[in-house]
Tab-separated table of C-alpha atoms and ligand atoms in Angstrom:
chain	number	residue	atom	x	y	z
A	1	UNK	CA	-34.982	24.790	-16.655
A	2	UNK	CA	-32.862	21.864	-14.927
A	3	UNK	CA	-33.875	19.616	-12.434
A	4	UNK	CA	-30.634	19.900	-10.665
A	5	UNK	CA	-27.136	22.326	-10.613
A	6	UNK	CA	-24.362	21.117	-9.212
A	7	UNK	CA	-21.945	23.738	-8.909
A	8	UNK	CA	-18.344	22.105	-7.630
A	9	UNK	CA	-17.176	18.923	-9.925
A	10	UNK	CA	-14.438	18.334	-7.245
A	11	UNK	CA	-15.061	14.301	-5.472
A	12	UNK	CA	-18.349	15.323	-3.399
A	13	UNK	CA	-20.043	17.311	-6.793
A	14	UNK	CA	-19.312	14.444	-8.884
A	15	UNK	CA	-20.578	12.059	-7.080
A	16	UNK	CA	-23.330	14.075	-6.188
A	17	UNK	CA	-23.715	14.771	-10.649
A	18	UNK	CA	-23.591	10.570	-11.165
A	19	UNK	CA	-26.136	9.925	-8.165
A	20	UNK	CA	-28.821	12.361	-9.100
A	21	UNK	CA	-28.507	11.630	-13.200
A	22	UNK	CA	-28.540	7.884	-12.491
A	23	UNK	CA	-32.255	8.512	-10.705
A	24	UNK	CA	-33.123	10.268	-14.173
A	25	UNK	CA	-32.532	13.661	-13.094
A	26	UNK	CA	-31.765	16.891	-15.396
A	27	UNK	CA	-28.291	17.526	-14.127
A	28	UNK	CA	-25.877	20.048	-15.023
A	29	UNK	CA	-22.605	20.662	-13.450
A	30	UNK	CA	-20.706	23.606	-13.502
A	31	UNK	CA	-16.816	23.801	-12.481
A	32	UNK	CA	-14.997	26.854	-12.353
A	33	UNK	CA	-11.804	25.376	-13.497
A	34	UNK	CA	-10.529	22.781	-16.431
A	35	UNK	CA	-11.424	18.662	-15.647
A	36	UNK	CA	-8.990	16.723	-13.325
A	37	UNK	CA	-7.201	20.334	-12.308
A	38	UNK	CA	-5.216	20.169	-9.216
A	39	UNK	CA	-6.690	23.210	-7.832
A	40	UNK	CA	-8.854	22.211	-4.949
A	41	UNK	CA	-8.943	19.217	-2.299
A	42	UNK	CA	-9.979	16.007	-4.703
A	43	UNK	CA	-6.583	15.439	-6.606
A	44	UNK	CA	-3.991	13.469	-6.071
A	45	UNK	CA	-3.265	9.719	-7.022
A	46	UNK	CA	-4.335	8.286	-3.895
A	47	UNK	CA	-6.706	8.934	-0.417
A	48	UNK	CA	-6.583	6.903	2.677
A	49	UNK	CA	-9.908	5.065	3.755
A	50	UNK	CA	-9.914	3.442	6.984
A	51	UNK	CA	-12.255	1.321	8.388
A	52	UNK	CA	-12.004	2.228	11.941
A	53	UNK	CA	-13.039	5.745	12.725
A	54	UNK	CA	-11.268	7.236	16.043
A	55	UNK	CA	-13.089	10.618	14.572
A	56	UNK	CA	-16.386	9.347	16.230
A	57	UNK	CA	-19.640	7.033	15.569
A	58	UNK	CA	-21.589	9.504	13.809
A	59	UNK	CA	-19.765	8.646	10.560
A	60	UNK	CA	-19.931	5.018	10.594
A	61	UNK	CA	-23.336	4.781	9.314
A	62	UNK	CA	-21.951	6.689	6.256
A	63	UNK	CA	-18.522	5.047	6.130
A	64	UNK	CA	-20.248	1.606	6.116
A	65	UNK	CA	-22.425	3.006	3.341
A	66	UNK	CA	-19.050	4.188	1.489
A	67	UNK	CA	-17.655	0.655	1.695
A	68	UNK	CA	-20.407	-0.935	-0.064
A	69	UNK	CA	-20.412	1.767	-2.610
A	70	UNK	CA	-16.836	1.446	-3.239
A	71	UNK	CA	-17.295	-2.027	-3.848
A	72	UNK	CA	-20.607	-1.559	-6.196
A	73	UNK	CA	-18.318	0.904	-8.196
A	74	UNK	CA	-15.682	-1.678	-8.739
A	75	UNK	CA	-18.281	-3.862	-9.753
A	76	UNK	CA	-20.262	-1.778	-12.424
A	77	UNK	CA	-16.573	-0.450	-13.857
A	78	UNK	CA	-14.577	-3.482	-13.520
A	79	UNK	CA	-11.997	-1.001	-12.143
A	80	UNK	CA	-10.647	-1.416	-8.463
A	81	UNK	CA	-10.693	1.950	-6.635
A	82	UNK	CA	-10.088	0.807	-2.967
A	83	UNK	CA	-7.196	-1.156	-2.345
A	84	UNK	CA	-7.407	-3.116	1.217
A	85	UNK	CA	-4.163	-2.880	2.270
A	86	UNK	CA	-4.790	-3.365	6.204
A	87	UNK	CA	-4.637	0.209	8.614
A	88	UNK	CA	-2.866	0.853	11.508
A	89	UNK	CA	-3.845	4.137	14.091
A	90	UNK	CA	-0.631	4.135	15.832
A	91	UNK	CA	-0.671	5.751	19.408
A	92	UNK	CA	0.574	6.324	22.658
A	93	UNK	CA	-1.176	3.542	24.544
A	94	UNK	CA	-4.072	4.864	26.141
A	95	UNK	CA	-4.326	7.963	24.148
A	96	UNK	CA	-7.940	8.918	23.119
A	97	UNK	CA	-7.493	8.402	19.687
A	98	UNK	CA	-6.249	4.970	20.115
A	99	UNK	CA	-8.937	4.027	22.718
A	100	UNK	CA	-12.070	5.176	20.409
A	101	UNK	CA	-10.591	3.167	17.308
A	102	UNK	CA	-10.791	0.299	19.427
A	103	UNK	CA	-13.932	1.308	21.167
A	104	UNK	CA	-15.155	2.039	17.361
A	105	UNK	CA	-14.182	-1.523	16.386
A	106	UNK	CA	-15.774	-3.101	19.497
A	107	UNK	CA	-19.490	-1.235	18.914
A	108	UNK	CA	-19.267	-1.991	15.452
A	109	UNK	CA	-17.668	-5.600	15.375
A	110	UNK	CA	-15.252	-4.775	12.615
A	111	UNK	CA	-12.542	-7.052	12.233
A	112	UNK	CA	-9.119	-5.377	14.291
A	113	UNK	CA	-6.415	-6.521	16.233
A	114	UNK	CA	-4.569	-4.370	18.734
A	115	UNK	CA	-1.147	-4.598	18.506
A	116	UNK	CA	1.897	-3.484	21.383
A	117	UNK	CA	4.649	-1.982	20.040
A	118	UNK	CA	7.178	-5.295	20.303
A	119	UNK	CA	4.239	-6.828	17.923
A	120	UNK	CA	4.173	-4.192	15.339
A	121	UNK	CA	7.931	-4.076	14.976
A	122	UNK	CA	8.253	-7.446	14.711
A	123	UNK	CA	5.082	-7.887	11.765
A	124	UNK	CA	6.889	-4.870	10.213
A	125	UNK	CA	10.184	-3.436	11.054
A	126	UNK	CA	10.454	-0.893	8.757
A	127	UNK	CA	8.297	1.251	11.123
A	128	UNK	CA	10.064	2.514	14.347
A	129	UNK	CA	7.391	2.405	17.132
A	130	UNK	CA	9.098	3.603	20.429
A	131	UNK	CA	7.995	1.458	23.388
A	132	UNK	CA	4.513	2.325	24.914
A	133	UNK	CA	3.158	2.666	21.662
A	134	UNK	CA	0.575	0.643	20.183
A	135	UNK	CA	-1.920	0.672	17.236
A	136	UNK	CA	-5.045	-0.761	15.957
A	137	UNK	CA	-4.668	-2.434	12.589
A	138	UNK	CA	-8.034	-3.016	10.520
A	139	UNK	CA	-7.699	-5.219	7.613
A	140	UNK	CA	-10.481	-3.546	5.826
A	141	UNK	CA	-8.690	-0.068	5.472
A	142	UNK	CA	-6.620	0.854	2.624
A	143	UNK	CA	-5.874	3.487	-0.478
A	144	UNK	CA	-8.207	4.344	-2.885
A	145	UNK	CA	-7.533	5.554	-6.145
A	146	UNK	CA	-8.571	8.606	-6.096
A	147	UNK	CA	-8.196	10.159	-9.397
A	148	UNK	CA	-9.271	7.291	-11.044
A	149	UNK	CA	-12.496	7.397	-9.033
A	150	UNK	CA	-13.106	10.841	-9.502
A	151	UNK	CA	-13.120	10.137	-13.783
A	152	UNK	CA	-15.117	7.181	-13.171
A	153	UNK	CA	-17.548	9.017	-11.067
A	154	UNK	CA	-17.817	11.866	-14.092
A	155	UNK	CA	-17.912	9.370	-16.630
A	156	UNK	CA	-20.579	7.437	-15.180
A	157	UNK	CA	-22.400	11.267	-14.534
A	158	UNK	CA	-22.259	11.610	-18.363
A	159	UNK	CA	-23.098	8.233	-19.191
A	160	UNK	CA	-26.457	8.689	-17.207
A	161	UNK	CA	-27.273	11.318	-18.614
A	162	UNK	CA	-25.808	14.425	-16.949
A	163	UNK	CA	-23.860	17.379	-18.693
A	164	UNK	CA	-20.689	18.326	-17.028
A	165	UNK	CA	-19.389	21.784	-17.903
A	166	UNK	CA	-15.743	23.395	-17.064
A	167	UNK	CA	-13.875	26.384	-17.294
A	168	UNK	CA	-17.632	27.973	-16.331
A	169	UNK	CA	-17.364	29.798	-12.981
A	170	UNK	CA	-20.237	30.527	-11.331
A	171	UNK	CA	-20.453	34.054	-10.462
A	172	UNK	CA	-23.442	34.473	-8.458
A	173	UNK	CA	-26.900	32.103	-7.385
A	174	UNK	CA	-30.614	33.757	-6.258
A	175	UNK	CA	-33.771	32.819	-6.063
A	176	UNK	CA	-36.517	33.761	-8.385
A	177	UNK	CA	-40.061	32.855	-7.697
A	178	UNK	CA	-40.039	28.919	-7.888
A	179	UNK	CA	-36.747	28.559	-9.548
A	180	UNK	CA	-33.141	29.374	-9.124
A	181	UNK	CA	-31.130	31.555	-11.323
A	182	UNK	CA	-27.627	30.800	-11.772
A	183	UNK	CA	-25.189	33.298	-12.840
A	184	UNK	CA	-21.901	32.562	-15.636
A	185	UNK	CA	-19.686	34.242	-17.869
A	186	UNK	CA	-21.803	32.958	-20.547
A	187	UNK	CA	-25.185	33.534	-19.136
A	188	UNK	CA	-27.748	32.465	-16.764
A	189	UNK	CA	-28.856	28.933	-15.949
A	190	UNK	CA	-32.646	28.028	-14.483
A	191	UNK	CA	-32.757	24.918	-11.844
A	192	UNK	CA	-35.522	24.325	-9.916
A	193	UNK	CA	-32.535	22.523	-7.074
A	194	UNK	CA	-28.998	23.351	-6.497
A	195	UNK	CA	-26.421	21.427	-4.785
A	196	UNK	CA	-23.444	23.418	-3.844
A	197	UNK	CA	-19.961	21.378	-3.754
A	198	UNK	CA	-17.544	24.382	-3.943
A	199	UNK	CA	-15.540	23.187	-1.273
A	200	UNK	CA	-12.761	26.363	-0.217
A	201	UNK	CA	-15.188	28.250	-2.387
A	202	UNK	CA	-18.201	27.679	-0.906
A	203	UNK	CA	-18.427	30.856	1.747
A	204	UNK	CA	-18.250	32.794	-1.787
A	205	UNK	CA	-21.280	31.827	-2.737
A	206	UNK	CA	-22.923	31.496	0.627
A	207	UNK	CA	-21.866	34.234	2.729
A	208	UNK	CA	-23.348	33.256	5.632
A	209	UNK	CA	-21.239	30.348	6.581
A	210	UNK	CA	-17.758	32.266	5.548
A	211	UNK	CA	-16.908	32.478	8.954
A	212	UNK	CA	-17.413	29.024	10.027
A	213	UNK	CA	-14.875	27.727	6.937
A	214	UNK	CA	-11.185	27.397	7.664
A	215	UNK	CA	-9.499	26.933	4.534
A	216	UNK	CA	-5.731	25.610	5.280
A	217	UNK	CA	-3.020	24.731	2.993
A	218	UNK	CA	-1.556	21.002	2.888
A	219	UNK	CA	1.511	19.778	0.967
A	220	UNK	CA	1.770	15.830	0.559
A	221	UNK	CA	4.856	14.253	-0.932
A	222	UNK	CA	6.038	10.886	-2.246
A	223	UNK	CA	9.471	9.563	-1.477
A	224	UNK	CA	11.346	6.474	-3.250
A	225	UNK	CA	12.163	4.132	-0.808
A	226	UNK	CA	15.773	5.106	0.978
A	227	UNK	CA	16.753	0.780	1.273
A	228	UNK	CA	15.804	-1.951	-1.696
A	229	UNK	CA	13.181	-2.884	1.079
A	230	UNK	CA	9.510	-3.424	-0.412
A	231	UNK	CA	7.428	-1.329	0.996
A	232	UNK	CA	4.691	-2.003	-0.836
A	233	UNK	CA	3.616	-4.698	1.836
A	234	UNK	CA	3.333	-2.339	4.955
A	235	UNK	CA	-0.770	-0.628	5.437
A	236	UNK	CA	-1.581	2.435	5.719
A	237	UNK	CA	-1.167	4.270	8.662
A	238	UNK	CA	-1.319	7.658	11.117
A	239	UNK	CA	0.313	7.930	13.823
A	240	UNK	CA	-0.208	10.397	16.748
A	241	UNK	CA	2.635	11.188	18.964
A	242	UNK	CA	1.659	13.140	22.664
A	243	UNK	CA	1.433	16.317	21.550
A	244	UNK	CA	2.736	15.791	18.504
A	245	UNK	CA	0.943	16.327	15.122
A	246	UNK	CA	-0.760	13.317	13.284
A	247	UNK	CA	1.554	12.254	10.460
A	248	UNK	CA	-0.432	9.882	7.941
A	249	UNK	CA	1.723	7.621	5.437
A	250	UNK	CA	0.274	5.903	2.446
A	251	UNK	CA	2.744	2.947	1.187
A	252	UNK	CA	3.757	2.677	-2.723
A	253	UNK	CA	0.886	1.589	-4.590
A	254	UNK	CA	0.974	1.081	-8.315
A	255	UNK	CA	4.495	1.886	-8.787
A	256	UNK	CA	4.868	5.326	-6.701
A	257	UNK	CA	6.848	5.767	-3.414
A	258	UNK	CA	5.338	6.151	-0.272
A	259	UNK	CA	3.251	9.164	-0.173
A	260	UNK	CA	2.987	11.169	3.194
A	261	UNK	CA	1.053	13.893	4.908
A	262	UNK	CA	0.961	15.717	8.019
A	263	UNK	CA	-2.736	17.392	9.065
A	264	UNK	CA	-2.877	20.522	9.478
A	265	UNK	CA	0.873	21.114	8.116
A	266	UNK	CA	2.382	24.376	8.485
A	267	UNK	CA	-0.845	25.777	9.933
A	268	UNK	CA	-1.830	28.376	6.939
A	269	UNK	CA	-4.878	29.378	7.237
A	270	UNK	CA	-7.314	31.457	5.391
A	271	UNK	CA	-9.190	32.543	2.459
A	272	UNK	CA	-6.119	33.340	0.500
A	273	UNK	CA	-5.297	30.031	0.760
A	274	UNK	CA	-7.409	28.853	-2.018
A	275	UNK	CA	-4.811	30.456	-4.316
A	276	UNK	CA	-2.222	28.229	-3.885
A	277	UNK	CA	1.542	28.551	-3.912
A	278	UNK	CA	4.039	26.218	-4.934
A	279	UNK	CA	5.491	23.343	-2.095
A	280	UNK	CA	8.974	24.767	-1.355
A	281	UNK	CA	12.165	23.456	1.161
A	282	UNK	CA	10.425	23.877	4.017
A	283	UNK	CA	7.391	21.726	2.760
A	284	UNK	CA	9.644	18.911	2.096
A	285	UNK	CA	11.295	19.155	4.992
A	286	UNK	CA	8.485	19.148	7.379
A	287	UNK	CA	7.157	15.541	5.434
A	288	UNK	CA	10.895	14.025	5.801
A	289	UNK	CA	10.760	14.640	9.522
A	290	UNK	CA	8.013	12.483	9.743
A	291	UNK	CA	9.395	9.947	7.592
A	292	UNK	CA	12.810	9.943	9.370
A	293	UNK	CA	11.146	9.579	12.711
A	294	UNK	CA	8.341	6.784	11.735
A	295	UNK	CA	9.522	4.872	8.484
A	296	UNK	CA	12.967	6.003	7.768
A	297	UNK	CA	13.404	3.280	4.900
A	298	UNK	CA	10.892	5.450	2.864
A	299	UNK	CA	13.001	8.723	2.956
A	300	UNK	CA	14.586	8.573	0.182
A	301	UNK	CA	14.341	10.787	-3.210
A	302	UNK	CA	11.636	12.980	-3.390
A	303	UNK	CA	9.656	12.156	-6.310
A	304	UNK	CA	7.136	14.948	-5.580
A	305	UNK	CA	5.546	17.605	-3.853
A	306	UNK	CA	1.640	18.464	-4.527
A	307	UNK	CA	-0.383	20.948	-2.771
A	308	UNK	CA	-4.054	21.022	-1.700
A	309	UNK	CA	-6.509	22.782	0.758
A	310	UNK	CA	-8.473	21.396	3.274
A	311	UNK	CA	-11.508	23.408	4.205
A	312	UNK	CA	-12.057	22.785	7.479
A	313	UNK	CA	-15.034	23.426	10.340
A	314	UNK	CA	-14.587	24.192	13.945
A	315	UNK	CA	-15.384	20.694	14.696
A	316	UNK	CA	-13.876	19.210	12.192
A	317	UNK	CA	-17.405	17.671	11.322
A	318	UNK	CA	-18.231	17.525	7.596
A	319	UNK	CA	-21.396	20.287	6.404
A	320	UNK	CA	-24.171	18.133	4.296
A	321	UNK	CA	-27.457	19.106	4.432
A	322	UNK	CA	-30.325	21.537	2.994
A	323	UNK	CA	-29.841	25.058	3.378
A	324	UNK	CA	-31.920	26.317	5.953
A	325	UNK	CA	-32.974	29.551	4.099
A	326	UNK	CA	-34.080	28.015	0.843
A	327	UNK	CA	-34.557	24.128	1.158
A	328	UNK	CA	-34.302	23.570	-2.050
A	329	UNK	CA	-30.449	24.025	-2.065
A	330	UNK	CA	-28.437	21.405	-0.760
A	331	UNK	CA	-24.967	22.391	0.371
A	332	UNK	CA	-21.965	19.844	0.868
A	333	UNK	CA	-19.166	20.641	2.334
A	334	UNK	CA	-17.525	17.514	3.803
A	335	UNK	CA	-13.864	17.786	4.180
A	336	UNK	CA	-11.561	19.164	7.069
A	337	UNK	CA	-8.866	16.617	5.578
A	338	UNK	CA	-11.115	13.218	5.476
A	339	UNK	CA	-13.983	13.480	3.684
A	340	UNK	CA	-12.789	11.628	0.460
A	341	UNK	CA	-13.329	8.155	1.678
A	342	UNK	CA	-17.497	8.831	1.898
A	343	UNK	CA	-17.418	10.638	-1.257
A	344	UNK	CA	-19.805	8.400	-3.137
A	345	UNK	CA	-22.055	8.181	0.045
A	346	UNK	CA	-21.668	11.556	-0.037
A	347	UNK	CA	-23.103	12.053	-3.367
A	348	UNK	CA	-25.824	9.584	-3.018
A	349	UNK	CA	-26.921	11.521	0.387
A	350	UNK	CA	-27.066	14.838	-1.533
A	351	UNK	CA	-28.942	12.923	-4.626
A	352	UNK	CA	-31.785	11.617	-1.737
A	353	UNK	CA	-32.344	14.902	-0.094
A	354	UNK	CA	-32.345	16.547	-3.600
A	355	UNK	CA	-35.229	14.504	-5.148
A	356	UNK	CA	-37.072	14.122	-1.594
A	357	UNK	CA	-36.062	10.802	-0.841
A	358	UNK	CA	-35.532	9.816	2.726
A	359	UNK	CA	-31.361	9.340	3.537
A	360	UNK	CA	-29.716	6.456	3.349
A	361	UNK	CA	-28.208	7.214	6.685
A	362	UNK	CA	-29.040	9.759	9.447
A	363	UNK	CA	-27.628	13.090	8.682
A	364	UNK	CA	-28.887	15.454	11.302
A	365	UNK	CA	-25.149	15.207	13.335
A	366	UNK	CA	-23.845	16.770	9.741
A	367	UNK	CA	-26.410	19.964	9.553
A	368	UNK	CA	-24.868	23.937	8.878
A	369	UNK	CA	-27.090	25.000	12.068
A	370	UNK	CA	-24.678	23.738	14.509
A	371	UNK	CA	-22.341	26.136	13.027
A	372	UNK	CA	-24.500	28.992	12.958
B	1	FAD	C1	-3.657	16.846	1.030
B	1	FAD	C2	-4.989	16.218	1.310
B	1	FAD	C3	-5.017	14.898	1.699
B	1	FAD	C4	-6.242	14.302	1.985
B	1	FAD	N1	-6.245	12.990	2.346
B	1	FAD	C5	-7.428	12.378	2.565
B	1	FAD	C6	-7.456	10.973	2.837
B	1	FAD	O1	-6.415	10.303	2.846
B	1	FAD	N2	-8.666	10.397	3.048
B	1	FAD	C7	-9.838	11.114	3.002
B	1	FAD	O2	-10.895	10.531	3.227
B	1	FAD	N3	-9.847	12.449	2.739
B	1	FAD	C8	-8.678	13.076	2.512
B	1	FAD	N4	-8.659	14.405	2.195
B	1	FAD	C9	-9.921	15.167	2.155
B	1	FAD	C10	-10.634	15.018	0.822
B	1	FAD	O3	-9.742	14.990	-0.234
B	1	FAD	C11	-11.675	16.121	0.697
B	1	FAD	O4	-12.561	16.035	1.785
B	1	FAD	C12	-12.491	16.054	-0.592
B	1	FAD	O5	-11.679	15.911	-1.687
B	1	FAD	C13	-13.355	17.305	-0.701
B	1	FAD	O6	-14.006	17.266	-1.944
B	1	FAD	P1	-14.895	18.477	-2.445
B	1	FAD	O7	-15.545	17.998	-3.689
B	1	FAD	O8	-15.744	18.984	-1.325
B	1	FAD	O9	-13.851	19.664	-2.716
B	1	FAD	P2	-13.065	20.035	-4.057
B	1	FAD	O10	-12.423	18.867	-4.664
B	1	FAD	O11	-12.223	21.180	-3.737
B	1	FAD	O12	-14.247	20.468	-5.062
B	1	FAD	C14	-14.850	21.726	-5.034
B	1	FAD	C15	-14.917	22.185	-6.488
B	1	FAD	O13	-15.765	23.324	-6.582
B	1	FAD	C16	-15.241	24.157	-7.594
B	1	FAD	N5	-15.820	25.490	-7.419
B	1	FAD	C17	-15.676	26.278	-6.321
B	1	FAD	N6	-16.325	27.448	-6.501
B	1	FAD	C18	-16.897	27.383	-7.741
B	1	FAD	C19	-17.700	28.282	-8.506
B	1	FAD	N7	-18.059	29.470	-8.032
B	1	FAD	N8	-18.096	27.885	-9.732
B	1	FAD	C20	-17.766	26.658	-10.236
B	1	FAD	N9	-16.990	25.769	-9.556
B	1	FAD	C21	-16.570	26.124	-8.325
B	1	FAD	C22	-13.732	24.095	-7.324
B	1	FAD	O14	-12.992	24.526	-8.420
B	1	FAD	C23	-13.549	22.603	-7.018
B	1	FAD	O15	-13.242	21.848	-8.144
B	1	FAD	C24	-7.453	15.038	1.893
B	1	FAD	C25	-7.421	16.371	1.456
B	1	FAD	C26	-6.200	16.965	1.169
B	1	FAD	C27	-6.201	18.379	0.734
């Protein structure tokens, strides 16, 4: 029998995999699909992480506990996985996600300027900013490197111990007397805890909270600059126009284009979204409208399209916490297009409520009961 399952090896179950094993925990993970597929919401070359949070206080506690982890990982790797490349929220001025990223940066004294729109054309003109729009640009944000972190973050799983299994879907999980019994193709597993990081999946193997998971499809792209103009210098950034949907643009980083996004895209919703289809015309034409209206210099050639699935609550709050019918399952399902960033605070959250240690950070605002 294990001490730990972790079913999902996607960002949140691997982090979850490397926190527990490192505290000398029996870990085995289990992952329906082949290692580093491109089938779920953790792939992709690069995430945006930024430092100000317009979403709301009730993540900074964990996003400040991200930032140091980020930088611990870097140091026990030697690797670099967030790259501070400065963040702007770009805004209508006045509008509410502009005024709680600077009321965010206030409460929390993180380092920010605000910037009019005659400012932020003239520290980068590549970006058109009509007038009356202005941003908040934190120095801290940045991209992280995302698929490098996610093979660190398995590596370092292994290294400490943990056994990491793919291709093994898990069909089925129940409780018998004071363990759980996990179902496979090839057989049944013992744990006495399970952590459940299926992310689309995860209403397949908890019924209950089916209903209260919006899975949506998402296309990014990356686009070679249209000008010889380096790019490379400008932050990160989303922008927000009234009414308008919130584009979000990641700058070339180690040699790619520019890499953009628009949340929510074309609005697909639904379970039989976690089957994918490929990006088509209209994908590619929906992330060149944003570039042609906020950095046309990056709409060049496409380099390429890659779809993903957010898996989104009505509140667009993240789901981490102990399952109220059996507390000895933890389930995480923190996405709804920007959990990534807290991924290894994440994992070290699911790792202390696992073992019975008391949270790093407070994580009642994150609990499935206010969804149920
Ligand atoms: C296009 C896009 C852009 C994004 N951009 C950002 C960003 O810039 N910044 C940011 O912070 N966040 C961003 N996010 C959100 C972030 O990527 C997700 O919140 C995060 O990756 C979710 O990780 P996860 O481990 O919960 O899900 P997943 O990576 O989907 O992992 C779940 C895993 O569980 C496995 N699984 C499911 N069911 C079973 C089963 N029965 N048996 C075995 N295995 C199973 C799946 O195969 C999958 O690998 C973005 C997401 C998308 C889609």
């Amino acid at each position: 029998m294990r001490d730990v399952i972790v079913i999902g090896l996607g960002a949140m179950g691997s982090a979850a995999a490397w926190q527990l094993a490192r505290r000398g925990a029996d870990v085995l993970g289990l992952e329906q699909f082949a290692e580093g597929h491109g089938k779920g919401s953790s792939h992709g070359r690069t995430r945006v992480i930024r430092r100000i949070y317009s979403e709301g206080p009730v993540y900074m506690p964990l996003l400040s506990r991200a930032y140091a982890l980020w930088d611990a990982m870097a140091a026990e790797s030697g690797e670099t996985f967030l790259v501070r490349t400065g963040g702007l929220d770009i805004a209508p001025e006045g509008a509410p996600s502009l005024t709680n990223a600077i009321a965010c940066a206030e409460a929390e004294e993180i380092a920010h300027d605000v910037l009019d729109a005659d400012s932020l054309r003239a520290r980068w003109p590549e970006l058109r900013v009509p007038d009356g729009f202005a941003a908040v640009h934190a120095p801290d944000s940045g991209q992280l490197r995302s698929d490098a972190a996610n093979r660190w973050m398995r590596k370092a799983a292994r290294a400490a111990g943990a056994e990491l299994r793919f291709d093994t879907p898990v069909l089925g999980w129940r409780r018998t007397g004071d363990r759980i019994a996990v179902e496979t193709p090839t057989g049944t597993e013992t744990t006495k805890r399970l952590v459940i990081a299926a992310g689309a999946w995860a209403g397949t193997l908890l019924p209950e909270i089916d209903s209260a998971l919006i899975v949506e499809r998402q296309v990014v792209g990356w686009f070679a600059p249209s000008t010889g103009v380096d790019l490379a210098r400008l932050p990160v950034f989303q922008v927000e126009p009234p009414g308008g949907r919130r584009y979000y643009v990641l700058p070339p980083l180690d040699g790619s284009g520019t890499k953009i996004g628009l949340y929510g895209h074309r609005g697909e919703r639904g379970p039989d979204m976690c089957e994918g289809r490929a990006p088509d015309a209209e994908d590619e034409a929906l992330l060149r409208s944003g570039l042609a209206e906020w950095l046309p210099a990056a709409n060049g050639g496409l380099e390429t399209l890659q779809e993903c699935r957010f898996t989104r609550t009505s509140d667009d709050r993240f789901i981490i916490g102990n399952w109220p019918e059996d507390e000895a399952v933890t389930l995480l399902s923190p996405c709804s297009g920007h959990g990534y960033k807290f991924a290894p605070a994440i994992g070290e959250a699911a790792a202390q409520l696992t073992l019975g240690e008391t949270p790093a950070v407070d994580l009642s605002p994150f609990a499935v009961t206010r969804l149920r």
